[in-house]
Amino acid sequence: MTPVLQTVRLTHRYSEGTPFERVALDSVDFSAQRGEFIAVIGHTGSGKSTFIQHLNGLLKPSSGSVLFDGKDVHSSKEFARQVRFRVGLLFQYPEYQLFEETVYRDIAFGPRNMKLKDDEVDERVREAADFVGLEESMLEKSPFDLSGGQKRRVAIAGVIAMRPEVLILDEPTAGLDPGGREELMENIIRYHDGGKRTVIYITHSMEDAARTAQRIVVFNHGHIAMDGAPKAVFRRGFELIQMGIIVPQITRVMMRLRELGLDVDDSVYTVDQAIAALRAGKGGGGHA
Amino acid sequence: MLRDITLGQYYPGDTLIHRLDPRTKLVLTMVYIVALFTAIVYAGYALVFLFLAVSILISRIRLKSILSGLKPLIVIVLITGILNLFYTKGEHLLVHFWRISIYWEGVETAVFMALRIMLLIAGTLLLTYTTSPLQLTDGLESLLNPLKKIHVPVHELAMMMSIALRFIPTLIEETDKIMSAQRARGADFETGGLIAKAKALLPLLIPLFVSAFRRADELATAMESRCYHGGEGRTRMKQLRMARRDWAALAVGVLLLALVILFRRLGI
Amino acid sequence: MSTIIKTEKLVFTYEGAETPTLKGLDLEIEEGSFVAILGHNGSGKSTLAKHLNGILLPTSGRVLVDGMDTAQEENLLAVRHTVGMVFQNPDNQIVANVVEDDVAFGPENLGIPPAEIRRRVDDALTSVQMYEFRNHAPHLLSGGQKQRVAIAGILAMKPRCIVLDEPTAMLDPVGRGEVLDTITRLNRQEGITVILVTHHMEECIGADRLVIMSGGSILMDGSPREIFPRVEEMEAASLGVPDTTRLLYALNRQGCSLPLEAITTEECAQALMRVFGHKE
């Protein structure tokens, strides 16, 4: 199957040709199949944000290429523009990009840029607003009068209204409290729709990554250092820590138990898995 | 990319030039500019050029950095040069075609004017490259201090200037980010006529203003909670103190100006 | 131990709001303690923090800082000198273009002699481990580094108490760790009272005291070891507890008897070791 997104030896240098030149991505090969749910992690400056900005053609590679449905994103201006809409990208702290007089018009900004008919725009705006849980009555309010959490929802609706086949999010839950994080993750999972759409998101929370994603891609120094199922990634806990990534607390406890000489599976990362792993340990029981 | 802009950047260092009192450097820069505009003869130019070249050498600022600072202004330099080339009349006709005549005097003026602008900018670049913005505003505040007597809010102006300087990189970064975010929603900042382009800027400018106000508000709160209450009773960690090197540097500056005036009188 | 901050029936209503954000808080902070104030968005925790050095003034009730009423204009400078404040967004609290100049800003406002400021700035930067960055431009630092510079800026004023209003909300996990280590060290080694406002319960593990806010009131108040084991209550307040506590709690419901107050990774592992380690 042709991957929906693919990068081939993707390299990006910032400030090319100046004394400040810096390689952000170094020959990255990556591909995502339709319907995947991928979490991207890595410490600040590992290149992950630069990476996702290539996936919808916002940044042009210094060398190498980005393919959408097997076709080079920058093969023509027309195609690049199409990809911009088919791969929706939500930036970090997206509430700071709101600018319209009303919530409605802000959400409509993307669809209008797609040159859709008015009734189509209207349908999409209402659908997207409903999707993120914004009430009808809010549509005519000024986005600047909303609370932080509501603003973020408006911003997300603004991307969802373009109905992208691939949704990419840069730390969508940053700065939210646990309740807000939970709601937002549910929205994203719902957009994924059991694999009808593709989702790629950057997160610093390994717990979130572990809970939701089917695949975790770890960036380090402009390279992909690991790429696999959560369990396979967490099995390399010590390496992750060396890369400046904080592993889930549960994983740390299990790693420590192993150090102390207990033969348990230390690639687990949720409470339930930990219980199962402890029970599966030699002797089985635990009813002390 | 916007973040590539180097104008007004400070390159920390520990050379004689870096260590000079900012007031000395400000005064010297002014002396240098006056000398530059006074010099109308070869020897004068040569002297001013020498002064700058030696200063750059001492400061260990790489020539590349000066040149990259000059780059954005190349168009202005070229236009000035070309205008002078075509519009200066003189006695020694070099080329004549259609309605255009180029005289030797025109070539001379064009080169001098272009040189003058470049030297002017290179000199000010050296000032900003070797003086931290804070020192610069401190120096300005101190030089302008006498104006307080006629109720010019010198401290407030200097504070505003230094905060503006502090936030320029932050706001440039923010502009970059908002632009990318809007482009991800299909905004187009490049094509279309002037009006279309101006309209396309709204999705960038509005969030930028909102954010600037928010930042200003938060900064004001942060400053107040650090006991800021205006210039009254404020001390400075880095006291401006004129050292022997400052007086020496000023003497060199005065000498430069005197020589340039002398050369001009003598016409060599 | 003496009290450094005391709120008495503190009520605060934002202009134009119908209901008060703070509903009559009584809180006493002991000098030298490390207090974490935990609550979700809208619980009033940040509003409370802004009262502690007179950024906001009570609608009714009083806030006393070292016995001084914050509502009295003439106390304001002394209050802010006693209680320093670090904010959420590191970018919007750094005033100067060079790290050390920024740290000097507070002492300069206090009219401290230049040589003394120099000493304080060097000390403050050393104690947040940013001395080697003293000549750097702040905008080129990482979030965690910026936030440590902001802490140094407060330290240089030699306050007796530092309030940090969600200082880690915008940081990555590494930066978060840097900031937490720094404030814990300041509290333990230099005896500075620390009040940490946060919505990350993992950050509260090292605190002496945990104040849980909800709906403008104090819901729970005690040591983390007393509070985290109250799993049901915490979850009812939609706050949740650290995963280590949840693990021990879940195992206990299946018949183990593990100590719920084992809240750090190490304690949790040791507790599990005692139960599961002898099975072989």
XYZ file of C-alpha atoms in Angstrom, chain A residues 1-8 28-40 51-52 55 65-71 87 165-168 192 195 197-201 214-217 224 227:
49
model
C 0.000 0.000 0.000
C 1.221 3.474 -0.763
C 1.834 5.306 2.487
C -0.277 8.406 2.910
C 2.789 10.322 4.026
C 6.381 9.499 3.424
C 9.680 11.323 3.804
C 12.746 10.281 1.894
C 14.941 11.317 7.946
C 13.104 8.359 6.391
C 9.591 7.934 7.644
C 6.278 6.664 6.377
C 2.753 6.595 7.719
C -0.018 4.359 6.430
C -3.588 5.547 6.227
C -5.421 5.056 9.500
C -2.383 5.052 11.750
C -2.334 6.829 15.101
C 1.225 7.950 15.742
C 2.761 9.798 18.675
C 5.988 11.699 18.095
C 9.609 17.499 11.003
C 5.838 17.842 11.183
C 4.443 16.949 6.350
C 11.523 14.896 -0.284
C 8.098 14.569 1.281
C 5.499 12.463 -0.496
C 1.741 12.573 -0.046
C 0.007 9.528 -1.532
C 3.276 8.764 -3.249
C 3.547 12.151 -4.956
C -3.002 17.380 5.886
C -7.392 13.202 5.846
C -4.345 13.450 8.085
C -4.511 15.469 11.285
C -1.206 16.578 12.757
C -9.180 9.177 14.194
C -8.690 4.233 11.645
C -8.358 9.023 9.364
C -4.682 9.335 10.158
C -3.467 11.150 13.262
C 0.084 12.183 14.097
C 0.754 14.172 17.210
C -0.404 2.539 18.197
C 3.044 3.629 17.219
C 5.626 5.896 18.810
C 8.337 7.701 16.883
C 14.490 9.074 14.239
C 10.041 3.790 15.849
